[in-house]
CSV table of C-alpha atoms in Angstrom, one decimal:
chain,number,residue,atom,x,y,z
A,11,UNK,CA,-14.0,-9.0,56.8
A,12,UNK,CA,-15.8,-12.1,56.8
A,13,UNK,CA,-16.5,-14.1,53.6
A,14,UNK,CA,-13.4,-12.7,51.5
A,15,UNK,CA,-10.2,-11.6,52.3
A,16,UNK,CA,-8.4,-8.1,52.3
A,17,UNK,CA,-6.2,-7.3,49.6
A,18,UNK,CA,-3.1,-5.9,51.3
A,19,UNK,CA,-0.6,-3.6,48.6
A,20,UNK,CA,2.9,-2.7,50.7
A,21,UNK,CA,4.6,-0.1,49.1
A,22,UNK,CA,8.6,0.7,49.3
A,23,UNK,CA,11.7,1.7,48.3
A,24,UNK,CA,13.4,-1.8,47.9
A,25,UNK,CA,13.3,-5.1,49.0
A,26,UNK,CA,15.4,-6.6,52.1
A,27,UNK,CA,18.0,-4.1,51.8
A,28,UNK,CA,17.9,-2.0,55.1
A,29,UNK,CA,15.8,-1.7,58.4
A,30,UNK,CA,12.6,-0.4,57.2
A,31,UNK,CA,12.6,-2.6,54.3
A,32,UNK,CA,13.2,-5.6,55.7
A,33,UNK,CA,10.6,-4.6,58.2
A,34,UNK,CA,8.2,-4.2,55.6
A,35,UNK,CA,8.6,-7.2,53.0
A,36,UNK,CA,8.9,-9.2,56.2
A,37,UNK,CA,5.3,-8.3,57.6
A,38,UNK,CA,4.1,-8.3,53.8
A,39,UNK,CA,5.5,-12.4,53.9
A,40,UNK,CA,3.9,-13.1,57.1
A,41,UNK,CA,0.8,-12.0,56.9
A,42,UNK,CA,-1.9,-14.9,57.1
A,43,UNK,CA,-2.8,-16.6,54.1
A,44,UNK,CA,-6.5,-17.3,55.1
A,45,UNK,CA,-7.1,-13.3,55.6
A,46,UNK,CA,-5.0,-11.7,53.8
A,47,UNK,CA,-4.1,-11.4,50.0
A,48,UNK,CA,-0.6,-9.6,50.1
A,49,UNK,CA,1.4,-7.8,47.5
A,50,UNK,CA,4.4,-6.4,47.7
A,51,UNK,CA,5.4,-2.5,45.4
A,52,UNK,CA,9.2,-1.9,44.7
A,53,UNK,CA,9.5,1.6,43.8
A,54,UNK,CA,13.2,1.5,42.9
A,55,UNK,CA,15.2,-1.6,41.6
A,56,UNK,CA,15.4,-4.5,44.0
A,57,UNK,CA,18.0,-7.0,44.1
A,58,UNK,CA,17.0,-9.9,41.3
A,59,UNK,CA,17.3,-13.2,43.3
A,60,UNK,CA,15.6,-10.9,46.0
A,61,UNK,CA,12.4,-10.4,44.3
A,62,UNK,CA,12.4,-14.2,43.3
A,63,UNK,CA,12.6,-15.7,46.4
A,64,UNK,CA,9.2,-13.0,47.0
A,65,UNK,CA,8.0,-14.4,44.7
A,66,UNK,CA,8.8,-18.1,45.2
A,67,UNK,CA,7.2,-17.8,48.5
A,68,UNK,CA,3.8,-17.0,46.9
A,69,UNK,CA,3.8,-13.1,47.0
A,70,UNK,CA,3.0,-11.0,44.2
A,71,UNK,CA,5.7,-8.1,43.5
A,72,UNK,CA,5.1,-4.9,41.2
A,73,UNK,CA,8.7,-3.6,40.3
A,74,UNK,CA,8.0,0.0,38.8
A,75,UNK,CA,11.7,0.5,38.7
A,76,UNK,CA,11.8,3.7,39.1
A,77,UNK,CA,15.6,5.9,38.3
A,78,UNK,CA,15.1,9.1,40.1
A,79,UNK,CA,12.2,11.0,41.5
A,80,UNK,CA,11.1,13.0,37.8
A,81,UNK,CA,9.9,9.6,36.5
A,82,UNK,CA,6.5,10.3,37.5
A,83,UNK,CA,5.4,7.7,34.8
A,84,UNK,CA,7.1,5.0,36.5
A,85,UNK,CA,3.6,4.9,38.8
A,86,UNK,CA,1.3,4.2,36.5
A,87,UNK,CA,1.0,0.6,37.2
A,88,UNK,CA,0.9,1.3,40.5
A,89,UNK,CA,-1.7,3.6,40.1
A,90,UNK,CA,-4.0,0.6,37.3
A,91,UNK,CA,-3.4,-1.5,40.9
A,92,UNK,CA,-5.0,0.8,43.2
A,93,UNK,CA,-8.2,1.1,40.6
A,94,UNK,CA,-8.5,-2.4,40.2
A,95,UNK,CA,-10.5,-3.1,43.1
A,96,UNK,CA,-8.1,-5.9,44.1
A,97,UNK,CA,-6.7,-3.6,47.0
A,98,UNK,CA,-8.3,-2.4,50.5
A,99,UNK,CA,-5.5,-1.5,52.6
A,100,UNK,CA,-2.3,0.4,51.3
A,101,UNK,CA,0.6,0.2,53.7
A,102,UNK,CA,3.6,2.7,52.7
A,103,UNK,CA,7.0,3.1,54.3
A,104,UNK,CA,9.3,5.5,54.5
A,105,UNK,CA,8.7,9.6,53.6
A,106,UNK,CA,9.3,9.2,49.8
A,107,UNK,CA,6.5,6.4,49.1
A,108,UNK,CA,4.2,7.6,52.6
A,109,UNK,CA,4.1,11.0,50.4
A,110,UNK,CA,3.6,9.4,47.4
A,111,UNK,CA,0.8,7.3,48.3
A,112,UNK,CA,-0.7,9.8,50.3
A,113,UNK,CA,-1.5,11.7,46.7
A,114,UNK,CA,-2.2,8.3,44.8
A,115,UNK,CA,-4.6,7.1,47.0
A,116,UNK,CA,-7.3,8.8,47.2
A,117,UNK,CA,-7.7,8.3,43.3
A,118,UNK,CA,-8.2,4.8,43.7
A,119,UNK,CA,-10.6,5.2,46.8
A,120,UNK,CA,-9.1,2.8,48.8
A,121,UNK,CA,-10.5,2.1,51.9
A,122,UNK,CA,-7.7,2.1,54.8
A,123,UNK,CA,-3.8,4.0,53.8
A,124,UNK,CA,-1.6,3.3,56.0
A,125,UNK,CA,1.7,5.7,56.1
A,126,UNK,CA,4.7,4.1,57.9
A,127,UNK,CA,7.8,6.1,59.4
A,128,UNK,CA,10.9,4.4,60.5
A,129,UNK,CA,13.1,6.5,62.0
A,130,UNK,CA,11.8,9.7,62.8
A,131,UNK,CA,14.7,11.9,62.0
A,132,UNK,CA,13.9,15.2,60.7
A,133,UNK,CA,13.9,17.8,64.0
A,134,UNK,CA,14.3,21.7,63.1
A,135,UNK,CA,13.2,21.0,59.5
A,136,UNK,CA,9.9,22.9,58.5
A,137,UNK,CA,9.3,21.7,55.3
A,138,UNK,CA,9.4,17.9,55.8
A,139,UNK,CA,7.3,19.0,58.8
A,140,UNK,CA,5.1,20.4,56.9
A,141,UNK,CA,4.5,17.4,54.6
A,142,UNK,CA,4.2,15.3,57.2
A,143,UNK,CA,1.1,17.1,58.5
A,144,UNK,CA,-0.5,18.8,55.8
A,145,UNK,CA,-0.1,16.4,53.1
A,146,UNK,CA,0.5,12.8,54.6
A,147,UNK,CA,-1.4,12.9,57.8
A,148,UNK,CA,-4.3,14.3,56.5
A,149,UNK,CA,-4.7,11.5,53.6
A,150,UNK,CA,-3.4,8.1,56.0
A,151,UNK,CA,-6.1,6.7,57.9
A,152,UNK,CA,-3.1,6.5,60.2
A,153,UNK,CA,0.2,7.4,60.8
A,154,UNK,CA,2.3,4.1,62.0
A,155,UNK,CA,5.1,4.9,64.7
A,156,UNK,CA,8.4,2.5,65.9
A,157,UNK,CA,8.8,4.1,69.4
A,158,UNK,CA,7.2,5.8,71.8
A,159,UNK,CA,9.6,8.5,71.1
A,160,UNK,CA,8.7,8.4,67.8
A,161,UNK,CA,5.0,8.8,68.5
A,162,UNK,CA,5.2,11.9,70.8
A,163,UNK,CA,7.3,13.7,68.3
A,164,UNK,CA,4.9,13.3,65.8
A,165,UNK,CA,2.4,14.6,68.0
A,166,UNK,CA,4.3,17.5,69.6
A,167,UNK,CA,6.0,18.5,67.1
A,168,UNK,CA,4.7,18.0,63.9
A,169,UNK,CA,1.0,18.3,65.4
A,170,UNK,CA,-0.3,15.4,63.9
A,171,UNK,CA,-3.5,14.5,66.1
A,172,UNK,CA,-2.5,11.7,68.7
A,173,UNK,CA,-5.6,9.7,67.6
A,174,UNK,CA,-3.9,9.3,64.4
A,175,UNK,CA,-1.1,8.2,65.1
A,176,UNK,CA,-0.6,4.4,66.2
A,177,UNK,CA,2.3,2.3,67.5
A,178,UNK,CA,3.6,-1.0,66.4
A,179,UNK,CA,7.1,-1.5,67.4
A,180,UNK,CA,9.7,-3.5,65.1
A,181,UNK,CA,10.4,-7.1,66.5
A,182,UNK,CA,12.8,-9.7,65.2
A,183,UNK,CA,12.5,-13.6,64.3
A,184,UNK,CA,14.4,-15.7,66.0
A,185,UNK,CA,18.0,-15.5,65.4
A,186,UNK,CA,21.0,-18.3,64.8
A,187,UNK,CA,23.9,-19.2,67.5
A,188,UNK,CA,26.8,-17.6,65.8
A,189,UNK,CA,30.7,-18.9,66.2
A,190,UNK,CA,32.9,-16.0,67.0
A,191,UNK,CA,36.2,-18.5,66.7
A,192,UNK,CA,35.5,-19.2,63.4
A,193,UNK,CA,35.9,-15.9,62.1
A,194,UNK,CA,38.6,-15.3,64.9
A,195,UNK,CA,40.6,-17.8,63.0
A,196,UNK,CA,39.6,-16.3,59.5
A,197,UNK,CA,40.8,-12.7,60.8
A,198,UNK,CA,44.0,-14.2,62.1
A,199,UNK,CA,43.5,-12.2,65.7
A,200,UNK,CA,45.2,-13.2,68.5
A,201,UNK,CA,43.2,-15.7,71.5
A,202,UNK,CA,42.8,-12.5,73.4
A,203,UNK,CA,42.5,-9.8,71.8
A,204,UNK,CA,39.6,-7.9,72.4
A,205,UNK,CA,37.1,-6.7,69.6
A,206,UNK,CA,34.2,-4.0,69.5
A,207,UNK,CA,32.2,-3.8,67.1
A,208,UNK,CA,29.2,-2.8,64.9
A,209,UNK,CA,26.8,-4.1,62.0
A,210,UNK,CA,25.1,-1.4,60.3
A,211,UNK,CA,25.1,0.9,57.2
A,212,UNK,CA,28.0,2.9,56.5
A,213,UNK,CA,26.1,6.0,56.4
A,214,UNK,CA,26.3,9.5,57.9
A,215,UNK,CA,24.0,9.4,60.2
A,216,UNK,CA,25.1,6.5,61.8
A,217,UNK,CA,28.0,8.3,63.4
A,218,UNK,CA,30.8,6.2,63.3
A,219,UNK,CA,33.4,8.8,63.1
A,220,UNK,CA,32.3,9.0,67.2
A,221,UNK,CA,33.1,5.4,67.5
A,222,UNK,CA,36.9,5.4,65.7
A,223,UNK,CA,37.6,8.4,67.7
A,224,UNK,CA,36.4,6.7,71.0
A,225,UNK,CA,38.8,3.4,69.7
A,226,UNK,CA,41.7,6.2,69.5
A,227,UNK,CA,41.8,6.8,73.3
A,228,UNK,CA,41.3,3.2,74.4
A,229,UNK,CA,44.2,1.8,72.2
A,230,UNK,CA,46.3,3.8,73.6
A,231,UNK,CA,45.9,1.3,76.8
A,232,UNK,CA,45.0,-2.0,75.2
A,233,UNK,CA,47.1,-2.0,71.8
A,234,UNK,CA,45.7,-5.3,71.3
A,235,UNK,CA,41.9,-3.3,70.9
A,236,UNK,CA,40.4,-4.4,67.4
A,237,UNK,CA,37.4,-2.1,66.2
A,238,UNK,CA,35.2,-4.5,63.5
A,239,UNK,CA,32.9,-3.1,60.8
A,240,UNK,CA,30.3,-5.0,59.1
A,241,UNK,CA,28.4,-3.5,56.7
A,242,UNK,CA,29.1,-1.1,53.3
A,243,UNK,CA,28.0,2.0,52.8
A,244,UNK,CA,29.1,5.7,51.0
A,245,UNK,CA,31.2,6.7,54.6
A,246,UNK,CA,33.3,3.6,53.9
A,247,UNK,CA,36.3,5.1,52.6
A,248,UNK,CA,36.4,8.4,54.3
A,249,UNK,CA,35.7,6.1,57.9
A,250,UNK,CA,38.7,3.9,56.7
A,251,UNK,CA,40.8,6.8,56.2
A,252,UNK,CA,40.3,8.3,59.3
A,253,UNK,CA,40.9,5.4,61.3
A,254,UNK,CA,43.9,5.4,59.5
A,255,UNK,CA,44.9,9.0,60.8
A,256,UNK,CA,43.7,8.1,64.2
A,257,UNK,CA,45.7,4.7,64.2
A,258,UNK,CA,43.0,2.5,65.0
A,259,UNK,CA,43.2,-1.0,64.6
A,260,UNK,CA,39.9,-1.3,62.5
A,261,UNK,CA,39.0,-4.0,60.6
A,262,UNK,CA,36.2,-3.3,57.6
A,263,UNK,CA,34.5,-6.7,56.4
A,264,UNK,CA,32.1,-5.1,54.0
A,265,UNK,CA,28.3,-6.1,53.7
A,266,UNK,CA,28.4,-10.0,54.6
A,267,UNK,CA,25.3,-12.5,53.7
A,268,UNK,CA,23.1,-12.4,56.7
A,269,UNK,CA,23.5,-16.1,57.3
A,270,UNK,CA,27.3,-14.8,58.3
A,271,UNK,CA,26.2,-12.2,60.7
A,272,UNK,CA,25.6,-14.0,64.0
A,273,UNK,CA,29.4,-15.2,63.5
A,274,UNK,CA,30.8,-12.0,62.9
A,275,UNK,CA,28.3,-10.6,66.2
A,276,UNK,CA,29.4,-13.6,68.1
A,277,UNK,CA,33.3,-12.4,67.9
A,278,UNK,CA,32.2,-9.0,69.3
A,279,UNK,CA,32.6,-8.4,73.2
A,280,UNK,CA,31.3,-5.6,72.9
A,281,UNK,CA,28.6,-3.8,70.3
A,282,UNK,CA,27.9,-0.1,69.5
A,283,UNK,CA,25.2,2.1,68.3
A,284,UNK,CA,26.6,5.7,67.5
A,285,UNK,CA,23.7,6.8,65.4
A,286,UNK,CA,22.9,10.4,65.5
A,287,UNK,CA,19.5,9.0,65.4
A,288,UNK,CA,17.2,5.9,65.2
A,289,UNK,CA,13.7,5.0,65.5
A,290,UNK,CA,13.8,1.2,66.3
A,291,UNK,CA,17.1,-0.3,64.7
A,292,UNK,CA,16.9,-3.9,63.9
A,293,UNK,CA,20.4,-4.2,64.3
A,294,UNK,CA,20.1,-3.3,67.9
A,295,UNK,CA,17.5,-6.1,68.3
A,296,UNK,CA,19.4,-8.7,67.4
A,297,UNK,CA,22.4,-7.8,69.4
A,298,UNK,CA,19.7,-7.9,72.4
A,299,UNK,CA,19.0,-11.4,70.9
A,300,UNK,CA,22.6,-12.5,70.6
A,301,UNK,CA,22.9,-11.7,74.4
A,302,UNK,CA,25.7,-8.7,73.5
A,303,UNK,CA,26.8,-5.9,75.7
A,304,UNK,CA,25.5,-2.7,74.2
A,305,UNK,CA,27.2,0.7,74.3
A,306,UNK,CA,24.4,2.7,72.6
A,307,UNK,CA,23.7,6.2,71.9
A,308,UNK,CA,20.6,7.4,74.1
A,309,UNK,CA,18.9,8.9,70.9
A,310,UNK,CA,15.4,7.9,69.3
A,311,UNK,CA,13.7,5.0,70.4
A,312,UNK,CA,17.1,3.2,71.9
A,313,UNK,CA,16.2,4.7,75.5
A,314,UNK,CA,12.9,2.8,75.0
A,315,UNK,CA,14.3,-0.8,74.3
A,316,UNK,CA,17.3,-0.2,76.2
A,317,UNK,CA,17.2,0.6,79.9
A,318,UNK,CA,20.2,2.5,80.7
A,319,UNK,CA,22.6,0.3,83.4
A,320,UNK,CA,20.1,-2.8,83.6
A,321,UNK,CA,20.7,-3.6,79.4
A,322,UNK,CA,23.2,-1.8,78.3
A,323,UNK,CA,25.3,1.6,78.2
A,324,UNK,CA,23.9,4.5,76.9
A,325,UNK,CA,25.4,7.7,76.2
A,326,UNK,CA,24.7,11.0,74.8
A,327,UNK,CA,25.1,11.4,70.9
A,328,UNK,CA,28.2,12.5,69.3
A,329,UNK,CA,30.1,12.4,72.9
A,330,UNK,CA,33.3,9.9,71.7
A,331,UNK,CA,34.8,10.6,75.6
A,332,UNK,CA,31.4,9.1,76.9
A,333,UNK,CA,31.4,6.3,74.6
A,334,UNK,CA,34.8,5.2,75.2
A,335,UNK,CA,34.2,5.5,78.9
A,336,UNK,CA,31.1,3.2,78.4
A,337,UNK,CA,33.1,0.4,76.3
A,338,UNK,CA,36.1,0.3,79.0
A,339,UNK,CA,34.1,-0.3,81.9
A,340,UNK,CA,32.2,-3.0,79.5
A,341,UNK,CA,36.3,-4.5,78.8
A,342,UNK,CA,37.2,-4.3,82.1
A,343,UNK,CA,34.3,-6.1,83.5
A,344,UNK,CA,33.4,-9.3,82.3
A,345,UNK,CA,30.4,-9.7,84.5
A,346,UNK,CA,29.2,-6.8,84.4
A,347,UNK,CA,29.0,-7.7,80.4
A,348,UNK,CA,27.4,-11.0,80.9
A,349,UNK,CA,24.5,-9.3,83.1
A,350,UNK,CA,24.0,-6.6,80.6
A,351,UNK,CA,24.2,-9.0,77.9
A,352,UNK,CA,21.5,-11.5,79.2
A,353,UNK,CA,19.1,-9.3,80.3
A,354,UNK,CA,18.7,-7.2,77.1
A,355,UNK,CA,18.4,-10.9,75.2
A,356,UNK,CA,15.4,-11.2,78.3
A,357,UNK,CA,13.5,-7.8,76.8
A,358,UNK,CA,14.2,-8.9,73.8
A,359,UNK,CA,12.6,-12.2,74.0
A,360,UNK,CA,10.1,-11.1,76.0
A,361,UNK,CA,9.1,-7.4,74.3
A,362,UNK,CA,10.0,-7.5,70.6
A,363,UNK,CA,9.5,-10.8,68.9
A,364,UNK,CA,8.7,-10.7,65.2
A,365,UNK,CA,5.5,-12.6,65.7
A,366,UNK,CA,4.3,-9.4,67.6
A,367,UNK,CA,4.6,-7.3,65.3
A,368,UNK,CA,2.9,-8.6,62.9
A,369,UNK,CA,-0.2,-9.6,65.1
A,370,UNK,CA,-0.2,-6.3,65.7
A,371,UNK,CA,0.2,-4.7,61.9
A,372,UNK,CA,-2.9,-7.9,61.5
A,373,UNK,CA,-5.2,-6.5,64.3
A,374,UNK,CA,-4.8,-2.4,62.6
A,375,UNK,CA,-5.7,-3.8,59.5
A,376,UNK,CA,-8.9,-5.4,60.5
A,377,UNK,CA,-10.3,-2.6,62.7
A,378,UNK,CA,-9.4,0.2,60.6
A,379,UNK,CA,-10.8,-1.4,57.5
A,380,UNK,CA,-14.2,-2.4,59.3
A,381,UNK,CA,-14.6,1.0,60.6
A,382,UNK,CA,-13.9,2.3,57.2
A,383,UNK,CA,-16.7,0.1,55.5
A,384,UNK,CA,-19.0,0.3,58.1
């Protein structure tokens, strides 16, 4: 590596619009300047001021803008990159541009092809098994993994050899102080009521039908109970017609600018995680860094960040009696809050800082391209 440095091409879906995609056009904007040469592939239409500000920061972006998957054309450019000679180490995220890449690059030759999975979520389904070993495993110089759940299920079940298969787990920059009483105020809720809460993507999988339903039975004991929403998503409308017919008190806010997010997590007593599964949610992370109390499904790599009783509540999956049991002993038990809350912002601190991550995305690069050259 000495002499020159490595032309790094990070390929995905968007920019900045979910987990993985923040994960990944953060580490792309980190990387050092003196080693690295970093470029940044949007497969799909990124958000305008989004690619700018990319851009702005001295990152080149490809946009292929591609519509839906037939536009196979759409990768051409991608694929005059790749040949160019410009690129050593591809780094892909996510099963659509992991599989992708996994047939484009070894047309180019590139030296190191790195295939990235962020939420390992596809037990009992053969075919994306299938891919997963046959096709993508076989062409990545490595497989990347969030968890250490992640990992073993990658190895276990989908038989990908465990020498292929590295760990780097997600980590988060340092995150703003938010003011819960300003929003208080701007909601018009009363001094005391209490509020649960979540920030995430109104998605399926994200189980929040568990949540409202948990809300249901508590309400029916603290009528003052408010269940907020932040975030936007295609389960809006059917969540906000259920907690309609379930007469919860919910309050949706829609997607808010992430400078607003550490006031809307600030008004929160308590937070919850009903996905169905996860690999390593941001989201959680920075309610660790926030200091929250955590009612959290035990699923994916939660149980890993999360130490059930010592930094939060976990519960099984899709168990809304459970979950509603773990949020009223949270409500009831304002110290018992505090201590949860303050030691997951300790792991947090401590175990999965943003600054790790990418030391350690830094340190696979290097090795894995001098062992490919050598």
């Amino acid at each position: 590596m000495a002499g020159r440095k490595l032309g790094v091409l990070t390929v995905v879906d968007t920019l900045l619009t979910a987990g993985a995609e923040t994960v990944a056009t953060r580490i792309a904007l980190a990387l050092d300047r003196d080693r690295f040469d970093s470029v940044i592939c949007s497969t799909r239409p990124s958000a305008p001021e989004v690619v700018e500000t990319v851009r702005a920061a001295g990152i080149e972006v490809l946009e292929l803008e591609r519509a839906s998957r037939v536009e196979v054309w759409r990768w051409v450019p991608l694929v005059r990159l790749l040949r160019s000679g410009r690129i050593d180490i591809v780094h892909a995220h996510k099963f659509g541009s992991n599989l992708w890449l996994s047939m484009l690059s070894p047309l180019a030759d590139v030296p190191v092809f790195l295939a990235h999975e962020h939420s390992w979520s596809y037990e009992g389904r053969p075919f994306r098994r299938h891919v997963d070993r046959v096709l993508i495993a076989r062409a990545a110089t490595r497989v990347v993994a969030v968890s250490p759940a992640d990992r073993e299920r990658m190895i276990e079940l989908e038989r990908i050899p465990a020498d292929k298969v590295a760990l780097i787990p997600n980590g988060i920059p340092d995150t703003a102080v938010g003011d819960g009483e300003r929003v208080r105020r701007k909601l018009d809720l009363p001094p005391r009521a209490a509020v649960v809460g979540t920030v995430c993507s109104l998605r399926p999988e994200k189980g929040l039908d568990i949540a409202l339903r948990a809300i249901a039975e508590l309400v029916k004991r603290r009528p003052e109970l408010r269940f907020l929403v932040v975030g936007d998503g295609p389960e809006r409308r059917p969540l906000e017609q259920l907690a309609g017919e379930l007469g919860v008190p919910a309050i949706f806010v829609g997607q808010r600018p992430n400078e607003e997010v550490p006031d809307w997590l600030a008004l929160m007593d308590v937070v919850v995680c009903t996905s169905h599964f996860e690999g390593m949610p941001l989201a959680v992370l920075e309610w660790m860094a926030a200091g929250k109390a955590i009612a959290a499904s035990r699923v994916g790599g939660i149980p890993w960040i999360l130490e059930d009783g010592d930094e939060a509540l976990l519960v099984p999956p899709h168990d809304h009696a459970a979950l509603a049991g773990a949020i009223a002993r949270l409500l009831d038990d304002p110290g018992e809050r505090d201590r949860l809350g303050a030691a997951a912002q300790r792991r947090q601190f401590r175990d999965f800082r943003f600054e790790a991550t990418v030391a350690r995305t830094e340190e696979l690069y290097a090795d894995l391209y001098a062992a490919a050259v050598a």
